């Protein structure tokens, strides 16, 4: 085995490396890479994971004693663009440890073992600790994941594994049980908006060469759907489109040039973004006066997604969502699909749409067709699994089911009526025969005495008091005669007749 550094600069391709091996983006790196946070205070979102004293913060920040009471293995689970790679970089850079990155798409067991052996050698010779970042760890096979176990148990490396899949199903139990699982959430609109504005102004990003119009910014935020990487990728493409369309200044004349050679050369060479200030072609030297506006059309061209008149923070957003829900409730399947299409075309987060469908299934279809809720939940899970654009088909199937299903809000009205009584103080004591009788001394208190086991009663219905004394006779659920609920209504009538009978055993 070679004794030198097994992972030199070529590990990261065109990127350069910092002192600990962390890739330092070059001038040609994508905007999302150049704008990767260099400190905790630049991280957007994930406040629930970065509170003072949290395991992740302890892993990133050295404590006052210089030690580190932090987990040795972390699994970061969350959707794309939520900061998993960023947090891995910060763990390495903030702690001064060496950083090695492997992708589960291309790495094998041999690569893992090579990294681990090199980390052990460094520790044995007094070298720095190693942070091993494995992206898309769910793509590792069982044997590849098993190869990580000794290094995690012995803390030869600090393992940071990232996945977009549920670790309960995609990560081996032995590795999962030895790791701290942290769940990252999609970024909020305000977080994405702040990232976009920082990228526009920051010298690492666009350096003030462009300015976003309000419409363009809102459309970009909506398209991102909580994905920071997507937001910055779209911004970079839109900025490039706007800069390429910027007017080309008139050439500098000889008289204008006289006496200013030094200044002109200095102006051209002091800024690495000189080409971006040109007319879009590399090598053009005329500077565009002032920031170039990036308007809605630039963003639309960059991603080929028209900005349907649908403002997520304004009336149009709520109007379309309201019309969507009311169309399903009103059984107009064509209108329901129309409003679904408007939300999809506007770049609405499909998970938001799926949540509205699940709510509508329970609130508006209810027990008239209980399978509607199953369809809605399955659609929400499928959209999470397959994403867009195929997710539109899943959403459409669920919408058609709900719009054409019989309707009932009886369960919705029932729980609200019960909640109203409870909030009004109409709770009362649990009847003694229904109380827990499993702990010592319960029977002496009369708990459980006289309880009738329903399965031993005729029809599986035991006639006894279930509601508190103050609520006996209350009726919360009133079924309709629509769909499956007609059968529920018939059976419920017979059940209530039995429950109303006097119980001779009490």
XYZ file of C-alpha atoms in Angstrom:
506
model
C 0.000 0.000 0.000
C 1.371 3.415 -0.872
C 2.514 5.427 2.093
C 1.564 8.787 0.666
C -1.852 10.439 0.756
C -4.147 8.005 -0.991
C -6.620 10.712 -1.861
C -4.959 13.676 -3.443
C -6.534 16.544 -5.314
C -7.687 14.259 -8.128
C -10.300 12.768 -5.795
C -12.426 15.826 -6.456
C -11.730 16.177 -10.149
C -11.500 19.808 -11.218
C -12.039 21.142 -7.725
C -9.119 22.287 -5.643
C -8.736 21.200 -2.034
C -8.348 22.954 1.256
C -5.957 21.976 4.004
C -8.189 19.174 5.230
C -9.091 17.832 1.797
C -12.374 19.670 1.567
C -13.038 20.604 -2.066
C -12.617 24.297 -2.742
C -14.731 25.317 -5.740
C -12.877 26.801 -8.670
C -14.090 29.775 -10.710
C -15.912 27.495 -13.140
C -17.856 25.637 -10.461
C -21.660 25.823 -10.505
C -23.275 28.613 -8.519
C -24.745 26.128 -6.030
C -21.234 24.848 -5.272
C -19.670 28.302 -5.023
C -22.388 29.411 -2.603
C -22.069 26.414 -0.307
C -22.073 27.783 3.283
C -18.643 28.153 4.833
C -19.982 28.638 8.369
C -22.973 27.624 10.446
C -24.531 31.073 10.335
C -24.842 30.741 6.547
C -26.872 27.527 6.740
C -30.482 28.062 5.705
C -33.235 26.141 7.438
C -32.777 23.063 9.658
C -33.047 25.182 12.798
C -34.409 22.135 14.643
C -31.049 20.393 14.154
C -28.790 23.335 14.972
C -30.073 24.565 18.323
C -27.321 25.098 20.939
C -26.257 21.809 22.484
C -27.791 19.665 19.754
C -25.815 16.574 18.631
C -25.168 18.027 15.188
C -23.950 21.335 16.580
C -21.656 19.504 19.009
C -20.273 17.549 16.096
C -19.491 20.754 14.212
C -18.340 22.967 17.083
C -15.569 22.131 19.510
C -16.662 22.421 23.143
C -14.936 24.620 25.716
C -12.717 21.831 27.018
C -11.403 21.080 23.563
C -12.973 17.643 23.609
C -15.951 16.501 21.661
C -18.975 14.883 23.295
C -20.552 14.163 19.931
C -21.831 11.185 17.956
C -19.318 9.241 15.899
C -21.708 8.393 13.088
C -24.544 10.431 11.632
C -27.112 9.620 8.958
C -28.640 12.692 7.320
C -32.017 11.905 5.789
C -33.879 14.450 3.711
C -34.987 15.519 0.248
C -32.507 16.874 -2.302
C -31.162 20.369 -1.773
C -31.724 20.542 1.983
C -28.067 20.802 3.023
C -26.844 17.250 3.628
C -23.557 17.718 1.760
C -23.111 21.185 3.233
C -23.412 19.891 6.787
C -20.866 17.169 6.043
C -18.394 19.802 4.799
C -18.969 21.924 7.887
C -18.371 18.967 10.196
C -14.949 18.529 8.609
C -13.882 22.140 8.141
C -15.086 23.515 11.479
C -13.336 20.762 13.408
C -10.116 20.831 11.384
C -10.480 17.214 10.363
C -9.595 15.614 7.061
C -12.504 15.198 4.656
C -12.993 12.280 2.273
C -16.070 11.952 0.087
C -17.323 8.777 -1.565
C -20.382 8.389 -3.734
C -22.303 5.172 -3.224
C -23.072 5.247 -6.947
C -19.442 4.615 -7.951
C -17.598 3.383 -4.832
C -17.252 -0.244 -3.758
C -16.141 -2.211 -0.705
C -12.503 -1.845 -1.747
C -12.812 1.948 -1.797
C -14.414 1.984 1.647
C -11.740 -0.255 3.151
C -8.962 1.811 1.580
C -10.313 4.998 3.150
C -10.747 3.334 6.536
C -7.241 1.830 6.538
C -5.741 5.179 5.625
C -7.722 6.834 8.433
C -6.440 4.229 10.926
C -2.870 4.815 9.771
C -3.205 8.551 10.252
C -4.634 8.131 13.750
C -1.865 5.701 14.700
C 0.812 8.175 13.627
C -0.771 11.146 15.381
C -2.377 12.556 12.276
C -5.710 14.271 11.924
C -9.054 12.535 12.255
C -11.035 11.718 9.116
C -14.596 12.624 8.254
C -15.903 10.105 5.727
C -18.889 11.433 3.813
C -20.884 8.880 1.824
C -23.495 10.385 -0.439
C -26.554 8.320 -1.386
C -25.668 5.625 1.126
C -28.954 3.860 0.332
C -27.327 2.732 -2.923
C -24.735 0.708 -1.014
C -25.362 -3.029 -0.885
C -25.550 -4.909 2.415
C -21.913 -5.991 2.151
C -20.789 -2.434 1.421
C -22.699 -1.112 4.428
C -21.337 -3.918 6.598
C -17.812 -2.840 5.654
C -18.450 0.429 7.496
C -19.338 -1.179 10.829
C -15.811 -1.664 12.297
C -14.822 1.918 11.511
C -17.998 3.236 13.146
C -17.689 1.037 16.241
C -14.021 1.936 16.768
C -14.408 5.570 15.653
C -11.619 5.246 13.137
C -13.621 7.722 11.064
C -16.486 10.077 11.727
C -19.067 8.737 9.319
C -21.559 11.136 7.783
C -23.947 9.326 5.452
C -26.580 11.090 3.364
C -29.726 9.571 1.907
C -32.972 10.665 0.325
C -34.599 7.302 1.123
C -36.136 6.236 4.423
C -33.173 4.744 6.352
C -35.483 2.267 8.078
C -35.797 0.516 4.724
C -32.566 1.443 2.938
C -29.885 1.243 5.654
C -28.895 -1.990 7.390
C -30.127 -2.299 10.961
C -26.595 -2.746 12.449
C -25.368 0.484 10.836
C -28.584 2.340 11.639
C -28.448 1.335 15.301
C -24.869 2.648 15.592
C -25.685 5.999 14.003
C -27.571 9.101 14.988
C -30.414 9.631 12.522
C -31.145 13.283 11.731
C -34.062 14.270 9.505
C -33.694 17.355 7.312
C -36.779 19.257 6.190
C -37.394 21.012 2.859
C -36.418 24.662 3.080
C -39.155 27.195 3.629
C -39.843 29.872 1.051
C -38.179 32.516 3.217
C -35.040 30.369 3.497
C -34.853 29.871 -0.276
C -35.498 33.561 -0.874
C -32.644 34.504 1.461
C -30.282 32.096 -0.317
C -31.197 33.517 -3.705
C -30.651 37.109 -2.566
C -27.304 36.197 -1.021
C -26.196 34.490 -4.234
C -27.124 37.574 -6.263
C -25.113 39.921 -4.040
C -22.218 37.770 -2.779
C -18.857 37.894 -4.563
C -18.778 34.093 -4.485
C -21.984 34.147 -6.498
C -23.112 36.712 -9.044
C -21.475 39.643 -7.290
C -24.271 42.116 -7.947
C -24.072 41.707 -11.729
C -27.810 41.099 -11.896
C -30.905 42.146 -9.986
C -34.022 39.981 -9.688
C -37.430 41.499 -10.238
C -40.063 40.646 -7.645
C -42.017 38.445 -10.073
C -38.897 36.562 -11.104
C -37.846 35.975 -7.512
C -41.240 34.597 -6.485
C -41.417 32.316 -9.529
C -37.916 31.040 -8.814
C -38.753 30.369 -5.157
C -41.894 28.521 -6.185
C -40.038 26.392 -8.721
C -37.433 25.427 -6.126
C -39.987 23.662 -3.939
C -37.720 23.832 -0.891
C -34.619 22.670 -2.811
C -31.740 25.139 -2.403
C -29.630 23.533 -5.122
C -32.472 23.769 -7.629
C -33.079 27.418 -6.744
C -29.448 28.364 -7.349
C -29.237 26.296 -10.533
C -32.283 28.067 -11.969
C -30.911 31.431 -10.831
C -27.602 30.783 -12.570
C -29.328 29.810 -15.815
C -31.674 32.805 -15.676
C -28.806 35.193 -14.930
C -26.867 33.780 -17.860
C -29.856 34.305 -20.137
C -30.326 37.892 -18.956
C -26.632 38.737 -19.288
C -26.487 37.282 -22.780
C -29.344 39.607 -23.797
C -27.822 42.678 -22.156
C -27.015 45.524 -24.586
C -23.432 45.656 -25.789
C -21.750 49.013 -25.001
C -20.264 51.039 -27.814
C -16.556 50.369 -28.456
C -14.090 52.664 -26.728
C -12.710 55.229 -29.218
C -9.081 56.204 -29.481
C -9.724 59.630 -27.961
C -11.634 58.089 -25.062
C -8.854 55.569 -24.647
C -6.093 58.138 -24.437
C -4.538 58.430 -21.031
C -6.652 55.642 -19.536
C -4.774 52.520 -20.563
C -3.704 51.686 -17.058
C -7.162 52.175 -15.609
C -8.788 50.133 -18.351
C -6.449 47.206 -17.849
C -6.889 47.345 -14.103
C -10.671 47.370 -14.424
C -10.597 44.332 -16.658
C -8.279 42.301 -14.510
C -9.369 42.963 -10.961
C -12.571 40.976 -11.165
C -12.870 37.317 -12.083
C -16.409 38.012 -13.274
C -15.317 40.253 -16.154
C -16.713 37.858 -18.745
C -20.119 37.867 -17.048
C -20.266 41.635 -17.519
C -19.898 41.206 -21.268
C -22.588 40.592 -23.866
C -22.549 36.904 -22.993
C -19.723 35.845 -25.302
C -16.386 35.015 -23.711
C -13.740 37.566 -24.452
C -16.000 40.567 -25.110
C -14.612 43.469 -23.157
C -17.432 46.010 -23.046
C -18.896 46.327 -19.541
C -22.641 46.422 -19.028
C -23.501 49.599 -17.090
C -25.138 48.645 -13.792
C -26.802 45.398 -12.746
C -28.732 43.571 -15.451
C -32.378 42.875 -14.563
C -33.418 39.225 -14.410
C -37.130 39.301 -15.107
C -39.869 36.698 -15.189
C -39.211 35.931 -18.843
C -35.568 35.124 -18.095
C -36.564 32.608 -15.426
C -39.214 31.086 -17.701
C -36.700 30.656 -20.503
C -34.136 29.165 -18.146
C -36.396 26.317 -17.046
C -39.024 26.264 -19.808
C -41.799 26.574 -17.217
C -44.344 29.297 -17.802
C -45.253 31.414 -14.815
C -48.923 30.560 -14.597
C -50.731 33.384 -12.832
C -50.513 31.783 -9.448
C -48.769 33.636 -6.636
C -48.024 31.314 -3.737
C -48.111 34.181 -1.280
C -51.062 36.044 -2.785
C -54.753 35.760 -3.504
C -54.298 33.792 -6.724
C -52.596 30.946 -4.887
C -55.356 30.626 -2.342
C -58.049 31.069 -4.983
C -56.737 28.181 -7.075
C -56.250 25.903 -4.067
C -59.729 26.765 -2.806
C -61.274 26.097 -6.216
C -59.413 22.783 -6.413
C -60.758 21.570 -3.071
C -64.293 22.810 -3.719
C -64.372 21.226 -7.173
C -63.507 17.814 -5.715
C -66.070 18.338 -2.961
C -68.653 19.358 -5.570
C -67.944 16.236 -7.682
C -66.876 18.205 -10.790
C -64.047 15.988 -11.944
C -63.179 18.149 -14.963
C -62.829 21.319 -12.909
C -60.802 19.372 -10.344
C -58.334 18.257 -13.019
C -58.173 21.801 -14.425
C -57.132 23.306 -11.102
C -54.735 20.424 -10.485
C -53.118 21.213 -13.843
C -52.796 24.901 -12.947
C -50.991 24.067 -9.727
C -48.659 21.609 -11.459
C -47.881 24.005 -14.323
C -47.122 26.763 -11.816
C -44.525 24.573 -10.113
C -46.471 23.945 -6.916
C -44.802 21.430 -4.603
C -46.524 18.102 -5.414
C -46.296 17.148 -1.749
C -48.477 20.145 -0.901
C -51.032 19.027 -3.494
C -50.945 15.474 -2.134
C -51.578 16.720 1.403
C -54.651 18.639 0.238
C -55.955 15.498 -1.458
C -55.485 13.426 1.712
C -57.361 16.034 3.742
C -60.183 16.158 1.195
C -60.491 12.373 1.250
C -61.083 12.377 4.997
C -63.109 15.582 5.242
C -65.341 15.434 2.172
C -65.547 11.776 1.130
C -65.178 10.169 4.515
C -67.144 7.033 5.268
C -69.165 7.310 2.060
C -66.116 5.707 0.408
C -63.382 4.779 2.924
C -61.140 3.555 0.088
C -60.714 7.173 -1.059
C -58.439 7.844 1.904
C -56.384 4.775 1.019
C -56.032 6.075 -2.537
C -55.037 9.543 -1.307
C -52.416 8.241 1.123
C -51.018 5.890 -1.520
C -50.816 8.816 -3.946
C -48.925 10.937 -1.415
C -46.448 8.116 -0.830
C -46.065 7.450 -4.555
C -45.386 11.114 -5.333
C -42.697 11.125 -2.645
C -41.214 7.983 -4.197
C -41.257 8.796 -7.915
C -41.399 12.589 -7.993
C -42.426 14.652 -10.992
C -43.351 14.620 -13.833
C -44.734 11.079 -13.441
C -46.263 12.082 -10.129
C -48.885 14.078 -12.033
C -50.517 10.800 -13.116
C -50.725 9.561 -9.541
C -52.218 12.852 -8.377
C -54.740 12.799 -11.217
C -55.877 9.280 -10.312
C -56.464 10.314 -6.717
C -58.314 13.470 -7.790
C -60.595 11.501 -10.117
C -61.359 9.023 -7.318
C -62.276 11.774 -4.867
C -64.254 13.874 -7.323
C -66.396 10.940 -8.469
C -66.825 9.321 -5.039
C -69.979 9.686 -2.919
C -69.547 12.386 -0.301
C -69.962 12.537 3.471
C -68.587 14.893 6.093
C -70.232 13.037 8.986
C -66.934 11.889 10.546
C -65.546 15.430 10.266
C -68.634 16.902 11.932
C -68.570 14.167 14.563
C -65.044 14.801 15.805
C -65.618 18.569 15.842
C -68.774 18.123 17.930
C -66.923 15.867 20.373
C -64.052 18.353 20.604
C -66.489 21.176 21.289
C -67.901 19.283 24.288
C -64.448 18.448 25.647
C -63.255 22.034 25.276
C -66.422 23.208 27.012
C -65.477 21.121 30.046
C -67.905 18.287 29.361
C -65.418 15.525 29.989
C -66.502 13.737 33.142
C -64.926 10.728 34.803
C -64.272 7.511 32.914
C -66.804 4.872 34.097
C -65.150 2.654 36.704
C -65.736 -0.589 34.785
C -63.744 0.831 31.816
C -60.728 1.926 33.854
C -57.367 0.181 33.787
C -57.399 -2.783 36.175
C -53.929 -4.185 35.521
C -51.948 -2.461 38.260
C -51.842 -3.610 41.920
C -54.705 -2.264 43.984
C -56.911 -1.398 40.981
C -59.551 -3.983 41.831
C -59.794 -2.713 45.395
C -60.744 0.636 43.869
C -63.431 -1.008 41.778
C -61.612 -0.466 38.520
C -62.664 -2.949 35.863
C -65.412 -4.465 37.997
C -68.429 -5.365 35.871
C -66.694 -4.860 32.543
C -68.180 -6.973 29.767
C -65.902 -8.295 27.035
C -67.550 -7.385 23.720
C -66.466 -10.554 21.919
C -68.390 -12.657 24.426
C -71.624 -10.736 23.853
C -74.249 -11.458 21.171
C -73.385 -9.776 17.862
C -70.052 -8.699 19.416
C -71.692 -5.695 21.075
C -71.686 -5.477 24.890
C -74.510 -3.430 26.393
C -72.860 -1.242 29.005
C -72.185 2.432 29.612
C -69.201 3.785 27.696
C -69.580 7.570 27.904
C -69.026 9.484 31.156
C -72.161 10.037 33.240
C -72.473 13.657 32.159
C -72.519 12.718 28.463
C -74.758 9.641 28.419
C -77.022 9.850 25.385
C -74.780 12.223 23.421
C -74.694 11.670 19.662
C -71.690 12.883 17.698
C -71.760 10.755 14.557
C -74.777 10.971 12.289
C -74.152 8.926 9.137
C -75.560 9.887 5.753
C -77.363 7.560 3.371
C -74.732 7.961 0.650
C -72.365 5.294 -0.615
C -70.896 2.844 1.861
C -72.150 4.980 4.732
C -75.683 3.744 4.042
C -74.543 0.327 5.276
C -72.820 1.952 8.231
C -76.050 3.765 9.088
C -78.075 0.558 9.105
C -75.579 -1.253 11.312
C -75.129 1.720 13.629
C -78.867 1.834 14.262
C -78.823 -1.771 15.447
C -75.707 -1.166 17.577
C -77.262 1.814 19.320
C -80.410 -0.169 20.035
C -78.322 -2.830 21.789
C -76.280 -0.281 23.745
C -79.455 1.392 24.956
C -80.706 -1.808 26.571
C -80.496 -2.150 30.337
C -77.580 -4.300 31.399
C -78.656 -6.770 34.123
C -75.067 -7.392 35.142
C -74.602 -3.795 36.331
